[in-house]
Amino acid sequence: MVLYWNRPRECMERGQLEVLQLRRLQKTVQAVYHNVSYYREKMQEADIYPEDIRSLADVVNLPFTTKQDLRDSYPYGSFAVPLSQIVRLHASTGTTGKPTVVGYTREDIDAWAELTARGICCVGGGKDDVVQVSYGYGLFTGGLGMHYGAERMGASVIPTSAGNSRRQAMLMNDFGSTILCCTPSYALLLSEILKEAKIPVEDLKLKIGIFGAEPWTEQMRDEIQKRLQINAYNIYGLSEVMGPGVSIECPEKNGMHIWEDHFLPEVINPETGEPLPDGQIGELVISCITKQGMPMVRYRTRDLTSITHEKCACGRTHARIARIMGRSDDMLIIRGVNVFPSQVESALLAMGEVSPHYHLVVTRENNLDILEVQVEVSENLFSDKVRSLEGLAARVKKEVENTINLGCKISLVEPRSLPRSEGKSVRVTDLRKI
Ligand code: DLL
């Protein structure tokens, strides 16, 4: 049985959905034009005005918004309402410089809770569930975003936040958590901690995982599902646009529904900015069409995916985006070849001989880029017999090189020697940039 949180909205007929989107887009464009100076300036420069948006197709004439625009307007310059109407601030921690600040009105928080409740319901959650929120609480949107949605739906929420993993494992067992929300890498770590704490997964009530905030592969999903004996779902979102819950999988696990009554998605060629047809991989661009505090119009997410508008077997009519390959800025260019960490992940895990813990190190020696893939040997395969490790390293090398079309060095490392992550994992150390 498919459960919907808001069936009329989730299954809205396409034509009606587009009428609603257009009305909301027009209202949003009016709001940003009149209330946010950089939108007004960019629109005047492009000689486009709010009344020029007569159909959804006209969205392509609007200028893009980038992270740089948000940086330039730090901290509050992108808000479309006075600060007195903002009830919550979040920020994404930039690796360099100032964070990106986002502001929400009371209605924005309300819509966010609705959408995350919709998402939790979409993966089979309900008011009888015990939801352990192990995304970080704080400036990061993960914790509070999922918290409000789970609470809105009437579930019992355990706000554990990330970290203190032994305690997380104990609470998961004692409180009978049925849904776990965290990054996929943290789910993996928690599976190890449960083992260490001698808590058999069969004894847990856990049945669903809602994992996102970082790229992960289908192979990683299989691994986590096997270890925790749950159904794992992919959830996507970004602070600039809202936070978690912009899109999420349904039980079909065939792409993430992006809630089009609140967001207008496009996929563009990142080089030319031209729109791409359904099915082609490019950069996801999102316009927020209901947000009041900080509505983003044509925000360039830098996330690479494709979109489909085909109707889903679950009955929902909202478009679906494919698993995110990574951000355009996560892409490594090694000796002229483009490599995403997720490609290495899928090659490693498909083999089934090594653990799901890996790290990429890129160096430059004599003007030549060198990629080193460090991967932990599975505990049960760990052997000090040099010869068998050599054989394994050779097989890993072949598999990875075939997938990425590039020569690399494989370093097999001892079980549990690579750093674990409680939030977003860092997969690459690029020593060329230092
Ligand atoms: O990561 C919001 C979130 C929290 C999403 C919890 C899902 C669950 P930011 O910190 O602003 O917000 O980071 C957003 O993370 O642009 C993607 O590059 C990446 N990301 C988020 N979800 C996924 C996913 C939150 N399911 C950035 N797969 C985004 C791949 C993801 N990458």
Coordinates of C-alpha atoms and ligand atoms in Angstrom, one line a residue:
M1 CA 0.0 0.0 0.0
V2 CA 1.4 3.4 -0.9
L3 CA 0.9 6.1 1.7
Y4 CA 0.8 9.7 0.7
W5 CA 1.2 12.6 3.1
N6 CA -0.7 15.0 0.8
R7 CA -2.2 12.9 -2.0
P8 CA -3.8 15.8 -4.0
R9 CA -0.5 17.6 -4.2
E10 CA 1.8 14.6 -4.7
C11 CA -0.4 13.2 -7.5
M12 CA -1.5 16.4 -9.0
E13 CA -2.3 16.2 -12.7
R14 CA 0.7 17.7 -14.7
G15 CA -1.3 20.6 -16.3
Q16 CA -2.7 21.7 -12.9
L17 CA 0.7 21.4 -11.4
E18 CA 2.2 23.7 -14.1
V19 CA -0.5 26.3 -13.6
L20 CA 0.3 26.4 -9.9
Q21 CA 4.0 26.6 -10.6
L22 CA 3.6 29.5 -13.0
R23 CA 1.5 31.5 -10.5
R24 CA 4.0 30.8 -7.8
L25 CA 7.0 31.6 -10.0
Q26 CA 5.5 34.9 -11.1
K27 CA 4.9 35.9 -7.4
T28 CA 8.4 35.0 -6.4
V29 CA 10.0 36.9 -9.3
Q30 CA 7.9 40.0 -8.3
A31 CA 9.1 39.6 -4.7
V32 CA 12.8 39.2 -5.5
Y33 CA 12.8 42.0 -8.1
H34 CA 11.3 44.5 -5.6
N35 CA 13.1 43.3 -2.5
V36 CA 16.6 42.0 -3.3
S37 CA 18.9 44.4 -5.0
Y38 CA 21.2 41.9 -6.8
Y39 CA 18.2 40.3 -8.5
R40 CA 16.9 43.7 -9.6
E41 CA 20.3 44.7 -10.9
K42 CA 20.8 41.4 -12.8
M43 CA 17.3 41.4 -14.2
Q44 CA 17.7 45.0 -15.4
E45 CA 21.0 44.2 -16.9
A46 CA 19.4 41.3 -18.8
D47 CA 16.4 43.5 -19.7
I48 CA 13.9 41.2 -18.2
Y49 CA 11.2 42.2 -15.9
P50 CA 8.7 40.4 -13.7
E51 CA 5.8 40.9 -16.2
D52 CA 7.9 39.1 -18.9
I53 CA 7.3 35.8 -17.1
R54 CA 4.2 34.7 -19.0
S55 CA 4.8 30.9 -19.1
L56 CA 7.0 28.4 -17.3
A57 CA 9.3 28.3 -20.4
D58 CA 10.2 32.0 -19.8
V59 CA 12.2 31.0 -16.7
V60 CA 15.2 30.4 -18.9
N61 CA 15.4 34.1 -19.6
L62 CA 16.0 34.9 -16.0
P63 CA 19.6 35.3 -14.8
F64 CA 21.2 32.5 -12.7
T65 CA 22.0 32.9 -9.1
T66 CA 25.3 31.5 -7.8
K67 CA 27.0 30.9 -4.5
Q68 CA 29.1 33.9 -5.3
D69 CA 25.9 36.1 -5.2
L70 CA 25.2 34.9 -1.7
R71 CA 28.8 35.5 -0.6
D72 CA 28.7 39.0 -2.0
S73 CA 25.5 39.7 -0.1
Y74 CA 26.8 38.3 3.2
P75 CA 25.1 38.1 5.7
Y76 CA 21.6 39.3 5.0
G77 CA 21.6 40.9 1.5
S78 CA 19.7 38.0 -0.1
F79 CA 16.7 38.2 2.2
A80 CA 13.5 39.4 0.6
V81 CA 11.8 40.3 3.9
P82 CA 12.9 42.5 6.8
L83 CA 14.9 40.7 9.5
S84 CA 12.0 41.0 11.9
Q85 CA 10.1 38.4 9.8
I86 CA 13.0 35.9 9.8
V87 CA 12.6 33.4 12.6
R88 CA 15.5 31.0 11.8
L89 CA 19.0 31.3 10.4
H90 CA 21.1 28.4 9.2
A91 CA 24.5 28.5 7.5
S92 CA 26.6 26.2 5.4
T93 CA 30.2 26.1 6.5
G94 CA 32.3 27.0 3.6
T95 CA 35.8 25.4 3.6
T96 CA 37.2 28.8 2.9
G97 CA 36.0 32.2 4.0
K98 CA 32.6 33.1 5.3
P99 CA 29.7 30.7 5.4
T100 CA 26.5 31.1 3.3
V101 CA 23.7 32.3 5.4
V102 CA 20.1 31.3 4.9
G103 CA 17.0 32.8 6.5
Y104 CA 13.5 31.4 7.0
T105 CA 10.2 33.1 7.8
R106 CA 7.6 31.3 10.0
E107 CA 5.8 30.2 6.8
D108 CA 9.1 28.9 5.3
I109 CA 9.7 26.7 8.4
D110 CA 6.2 25.5 8.2
A111 CA 6.5 24.6 4.5
W112 CA 9.9 22.9 5.2
A113 CA 8.3 20.7 8.0
E114 CA 5.5 19.8 5.6
L115 CA 7.9 18.7 2.9
T116 CA 10.1 16.6 5.2
A117 CA 7.0 15.0 6.6
R118 CA 5.9 14.3 3.1
G119 CA 9.3 12.8 2.4
I120 CA 9.3 10.6 5.5
C121 CA 5.9 9.4 4.6
C122 CA 7.0 8.8 1.0
V123 CA 9.6 6.2 2.2
G124 CA 7.0 4.5 4.4
G125 CA 7.3 6.3 7.7
G126 CA 4.3 7.2 9.9
K127 CA 3.2 8.4 13.3
D128 CA 4.0 5.1 14.9
D129 CA 7.7 5.4 14.0
V130 CA 10.5 6.3 16.3
V131 CA 12.8 8.5 14.3
Q132 CA 16.4 8.9 15.4
V133 CA 17.8 12.1 13.9
S134 CA 21.6 11.6 13.7
Y135 CA 22.3 14.5 11.3
G136 CA 24.0 17.3 13.1
Y137 CA 21.8 19.9 14.8
G138 CA 23.0 23.5 14.6
L139 CA 23.8 25.7 11.7
F140 CA 23.7 22.6 9.4
T141 CA 20.1 22.1 8.2
G142 CA 20.1 18.3 8.4
G143 CA 19.2 17.8 12.1
L144 CA 16.5 20.5 12.6
G145 CA 15.1 19.9 9.1
M146 CA 14.4 16.2 9.6
H147 CA 13.4 16.9 13.2
Y148 CA 10.5 19.3 12.3
G149 CA 9.3 16.9 9.6
A150 CA 9.2 13.9 11.8
E151 CA 7.5 15.8 14.5
R152 CA 5.0 17.2 12.1
M153 CA 4.1 13.8 11.0
G154 CA 3.5 12.7 14.6
A155 CA 6.4 10.3 14.9
S156 CA 8.4 10.1 18.2
V157 CA 11.6 12.0 17.5
I158 CA 15.0 11.3 19.2
P159 CA 17.2 14.3 18.5
T160 CA 20.5 12.6 19.1
S161 CA 22.4 14.8 16.6
A162 CA 25.7 13.4 15.2
G163 CA 28.5 12.0 17.3
N164 CA 28.8 10.1 20.5
S165 CA 28.3 7.0 18.5
R166 CA 28.4 4.4 21.4
R167 CA 25.5 6.3 23.0
Q168 CA 23.7 6.5 19.7
A169 CA 23.9 2.7 19.3
M170 CA 22.7 2.2 22.9
L171 CA 19.7 4.5 22.4
M172 CA 18.9 3.0 19.0
N173 CA 18.6 -0.4 20.8
D174 CA 16.9 0.8 24.0
F175 CA 14.4 3.3 22.5
G176 CA 13.6 1.0 19.6
S177 CA 14.4 3.4 16.8
T178 CA 12.6 2.4 13.6
I179 CA 13.9 5.1 11.3
L180 CA 17.5 6.4 11.2
C181 CA 18.3 9.7 9.6
C182 CA 22.0 10.5 9.0
T183 CA 24.7 10.6 6.3
P184 CA 25.4 7.3 4.6
S185 CA 28.9 7.3 5.9
Y186 CA 27.7 7.8 9.4
A187 CA 25.2 4.9 8.9
L188 CA 28.2 2.8 8.0
L189 CA 30.1 3.9 11.1
L190 CA 27.1 3.1 13.3
S191 CA 27.0 -0.4 11.9
E192 CA 30.5 -0.9 13.0
I193 CA 29.8 0.6 16.5
L194 CA 26.8 -1.7 16.9
K195 CA 29.1 -4.6 16.2
E196 CA 31.7 -3.4 18.6
A197 CA 29.0 -2.9 21.3
K198 CA 27.8 -6.4 20.6
I199 CA 24.3 -5.3 19.8
P200 CA 23.0 -7.7 17.2
V201 CA 21.2 -5.9 14.4
E202 CA 18.5 -8.6 14.4
D203 CA 17.5 -7.3 17.9
L204 CA 17.0 -3.7 16.6
K205 CA 13.6 -2.4 15.5
L206 CA 15.3 -0.4 12.8
K207 CA 13.6 -0.7 9.4
I208 CA 14.2 2.4 7.3
G209 CA 17.2 4.7 6.7
I210 CA 16.9 8.2 5.3
F211 CA 20.4 9.0 4.1
G212 CA 21.8 12.0 2.2
A213 CA 23.8 15.2 2.5
E214 CA 26.7 13.6 0.5
P215 CA 27.2 11.5 -2.6
W216 CA 26.8 7.8 -2.3
T217 CA 26.4 4.9 -4.7
E218 CA 24.0 2.1 -5.3
Q219 CA 26.7 -0.3 -4.1
M220 CA 27.0 1.7 -0.8
R221 CA 23.2 1.4 -0.5
D222 CA 23.4 -2.4 -0.8
E223 CA 26.2 -2.5 1.8
I224 CA 24.4 -0.4 4.4
Q225 CA 21.1 -2.3 3.8
K226 CA 22.9 -5.6 4.4
R227 CA 24.7 -4.4 7.5
L228 CA 21.8 -2.7 9.2
Q229 CA 19.1 -5.0 7.7
I230 CA 17.0 -2.0 6.6
N231 CA 15.6 -0.3 3.6
A232 CA 17.8 2.7 2.8
Y233 CA 16.5 5.7 0.9
N234 CA 18.2 8.6 -0.7
I235 CA 17.2 12.2 0.4
Y236 CA 18.6 15.3 -1.3
G237 CA 18.6 19.0 -0.4
L238 CA 20.8 22.0 0.1
S239 CA 20.7 24.9 2.6
E240 CA 20.5 27.6 0.0
V241 CA 17.2 26.1 -1.4
M242 CA 15.7 24.8 1.9
G243 CA 17.7 22.0 3.5
P244 CA 16.9 18.2 3.5
G245 CA 13.7 17.2 1.8
V246 CA 13.9 19.1 -1.6
S247 CA 13.7 15.6 -3.1
I248 CA 13.5 12.0 -1.9
E249 CA 13.1 8.5 -3.2
C250 CA 9.8 6.6 -3.0
P251 CA 9.6 2.9 -2.6
E252 CA 10.4 2.4 -6.3
K253 CA 13.9 3.6 -5.6
N254 CA 14.2 4.9 -9.1
G255 CA 15.1 8.5 -8.7
M256 CA 14.2 11.2 -6.1
H257 CA 10.9 13.0 -6.5
I258 CA 11.6 16.8 -6.4
W259 CA 8.6 18.5 -4.9
E260 CA 7.6 20.6 -7.8
D261 CA 4.8 22.5 -6.1
H262 CA 7.6 24.3 -4.2
F263 CA 10.6 24.0 -6.5
L264 CA 11.0 24.5 -10.2
P265 CA 13.9 22.3 -11.4
E266 CA 16.0 22.5 -14.6
V267 CA 19.1 20.7 -15.7
I268 CA 21.6 22.7 -17.7
N269 CA 24.8 22.3 -19.5
P270 CA 27.2 23.7 -16.9
E271 CA 29.5 25.1 -19.5
T272 CA 27.0 26.9 -21.7
G273 CA 24.1 27.3 -19.3
E274 CA 21.7 25.9 -22.0
P275 CA 18.8 23.7 -20.8
L276 CA 19.3 19.9 -21.3
P277 CA 16.6 17.4 -22.2
D278 CA 15.3 14.8 -19.8
G279 CA 17.8 12.0 -19.2
Q280 CA 20.9 14.0 -19.9
I281 CA 23.4 14.6 -17.1
G282 CA 24.1 18.2 -16.3
E283 CA 23.9 20.7 -13.5
L284 CA 20.7 21.0 -11.4
V285 CA 19.3 24.5 -11.2
I286 CA 16.4 25.1 -8.8
S287 CA 14.0 28.0 -8.4
C288 CA 12.2 28.2 -5.1
I289 CA 8.6 29.2 -5.8
T290 CA 7.1 29.4 -2.4
K291 CA 9.9 30.6 -0.2
Q292 CA 9.6 34.1 1.4
G293 CA 12.7 34.7 3.5
M294 CA 15.3 33.9 0.9
P295 CA 13.8 32.8 -2.4
M296 CA 16.4 31.5 -4.8
V297 CA 15.7 32.0 -8.5
R298 CA 17.6 29.8 -10.9
Y299 CA 20.1 28.8 -8.2
R300 CA 23.0 26.9 -9.7
T301 CA 23.5 23.9 -7.3
R302 CA 26.6 22.6 -9.0
D303 CA 25.2 19.1 -8.4
L304 CA 25.3 16.8 -11.4
T305 CA 22.3 14.7 -12.2
S306 CA 19.6 14.2 -14.8
I307 CA 15.8 14.6 -14.6
T308 CA 12.8 12.6 -15.8
H309 CA 9.2 13.7 -16.0
E310 CA 7.9 10.2 -16.7
K311 CA 5.2 9.1 -14.4
C312 CA 6.4 7.0 -11.5
A313 CA 4.8 3.7 -10.6
C314 CA 4.1 5.1 -7.1
G315 CA 1.5 7.4 -8.6
R316 CA 3.3 10.6 -7.7
T317 CA 3.5 13.0 -10.7
H318 CA 6.5 15.1 -9.5
A319 CA 9.6 14.8 -11.6
R320 CA 12.5 12.7 -10.4
I321 CA 16.2 13.5 -10.3
A322 CA 18.8 10.7 -10.6
R323 CA 21.3 9.9 -7.8
I324 CA 23.7 12.9 -7.6
M325 CA 27.1 12.0 -9.2
G326 CA 28.8 14.6 -7.1
R327 CA 29.3 18.4 -7.4
S328 CA 31.0 19.8 -10.4
D329 CA 33.7 21.0 -8.0
D330 CA 34.2 17.5 -6.6
M331 CA 35.3 16.3 -10.0
L332 CA 39.0 15.6 -10.1
I333 CA 40.9 16.2 -13.2
I334 CA 43.9 13.8 -13.2
R335 CA 46.2 13.9 -16.2
G336 CA 43.3 15.3 -18.1
V337 CA 40.8 12.6 -17.2
N338 CA 37.7 13.5 -15.2
V339 CA 37.2 11.4 -12.1
F340 CA 34.4 11.4 -9.5
P341 CA 35.1 9.8 -6.1
S342 CA 31.7 8.0 -6.6
Q343 CA 33.0 6.1 -9.6
V344 CA 35.9 4.7 -7.4
E345 CA 33.4 3.9 -4.7
S346 CA 31.2 1.8 -7.1
A347 CA 34.2 0.0 -8.5
L348 CA 35.5 -0.9 -5.1
L349 CA 32.2 -2.0 -3.6
A350 CA 31.1 -4.0 -6.7
M351 CA 34.1 -6.3 -6.1
G352 CA 32.9 -7.3 -2.7
E353 CA 36.5 -8.0 -1.5
V354 CA 37.4 -4.8 0.3
S355 CA 35.7 -2.7 2.9
P356 CA 33.5 0.3 2.0
H357 CA 36.1 2.7 3.5
Y358 CA 38.3 4.4 1.1
H359 CA 40.2 7.7 0.5
L360 CA 41.7 9.3 -2.5
V361 CA 45.0 11.2 -2.4
V362 CA 46.2 13.1 -5.4
T363 CA 49.8 14.3 -5.7
R364 CA 52.0 15.7 -8.4
E365 CA 55.4 14.3 -9.0
N366 CA 57.7 15.7 -11.8
N367 CA 54.6 17.4 -13.3
L368 CA 52.7 14.2 -13.4
D369 CA 49.4 13.8 -11.4
I370 CA 49.3 10.6 -9.3
L371 CA 46.1 9.1 -7.9
E372 CA 46.4 6.9 -4.9
V373 CA 43.4 5.0 -3.8
Q374 CA 43.7 4.0 -0.1
V375 CA 41.2 1.2 0.7
E376 CA 40.7 -0.8 3.9
V377 CA 40.9 -4.5 3.6
S378 CA 37.8 -6.2 5.0
E379 CA 38.3 -7.6 8.5
N380 CA 37.5 -11.1 7.5
L381 CA 39.9 -11.0 4.6
F382 CA 42.7 -9.3 6.4
S383 CA 45.7 -11.5 6.1
D384 CA 49.3 -10.8 6.7
K385 CA 50.2 -13.1 3.9
V386 CA 51.9 -10.6 1.6
R387 CA 51.2 -12.7 -1.4
S388 CA 47.5 -12.8 -1.0
L389 CA 47.4 -9.0 -0.3
E390 CA 49.4 -8.4 -3.4
G391 CA 46.9 -10.4 -5.4
L392 CA 44.0 -8.5 -4.0
A393 CA 45.7 -5.1 -4.7
A394 CA 46.2 -6.2 -8.3
R395 CA 42.5 -7.1 -8.7
V396 CA 41.4 -3.8 -7.1
K397 CA 43.8 -1.9 -9.4
K398 CA 42.4 -3.5 -12.4
E399 CA 38.8 -2.9 -11.4
V400 CA 39.3 0.7 -10.5
E401 CA 41.4 1.5 -13.6
N402 CA 38.8 -0.1 -15.8
T403 CA 36.1 2.1 -14.3
I404 CA 37.9 5.4 -14.3
N405 CA 40.1 4.9 -17.4
L406 CA 43.1 6.0 -15.6
G407 CA 46.2 4.4 -14.0
C408 CA 46.3 4.6 -10.2
K409 CA 48.2 3.3 -7.2
I410 CA 46.3 1.1 -4.8
S411 CA 47.3 1.1 -1.1
L412 CA 45.6 -1.6 1.0
V413 CA 45.4 -0.4 4.5
E414 CA 44.5 -2.1 7.8
P415 CA 40.9 -2.4 8.9
R416 CA 39.7 0.7 10.8
S417 CA 42.8 2.7 9.9
L418 CA 41.0 5.4 7.7
P419 CA 39.2 8.2 9.4
R420 CA 35.5 7.7 10.0
S421 CA 32.9 10.4 9.5
E422 CA 30.0 11.5 11.7
G423 CA 28.7 13.9 9.1
K424 CA 29.7 14.6 5.5
S425 CA 32.8 12.5 4.7
V426 CA 35.8 13.9 3.1
R427 CA 36.8 11.5 0.3
V428 CA 39.7 13.3 -1.3
T429 CA 43.0 14.9 -0.2
D430 CA 44.3 16.9 -3.2
L431 CA 47.9 17.8 -2.4
R432 CA 48.3 19.5 -5.8
K433 CA 46.4 22.5 -4.5
I434 CA 48.6 23.0 -1.5
Ligands
DLL1 O1 23.4 18.7 3.1 C1 21.1 19.3 3.3 C2 20.7 17.9 3.6 C3 20.8 17.4 4.9 C4 20.4 17.0 2.6 C5 20.4 16.1 5.2 C6 20.0 15.7 2.9 C7 20.0 15.2 4.2 P1 24.2 21.5 2.6 O2 25.1 21.3 3.8 O3 23.9 22.9 2.1 O4 22.8 20.9 2.8 O5 24.9 20.7 1.4 C8 24.2 20.6 0.2 O6 25.2 18.4 -0.2 O7 24.5 20.6 -2.9 C9 25.0 18.2 -2.6 O8 26.2 18.5 -3.1 C10 25.2 17.4 -1.3 N1 24.0 16.5 -1.1 C11 22.9 16.7 -0.4 N2 22.2 15.6 -0.4 C12 22.8 14.7 -1.3 C13 22.5 13.4 -1.8 C14 22.5 19.5 3.1 N3 21.4 12.7 -1.4 C15 25.0 19.7 -0.7 N4 23.4 12.9 -2.7 C16 24.3 19.5 -2.1 C17 24.5 13.5 -3.0 C18 24.0 15.3 -1.7 N5 24.8 14.7 -2.6

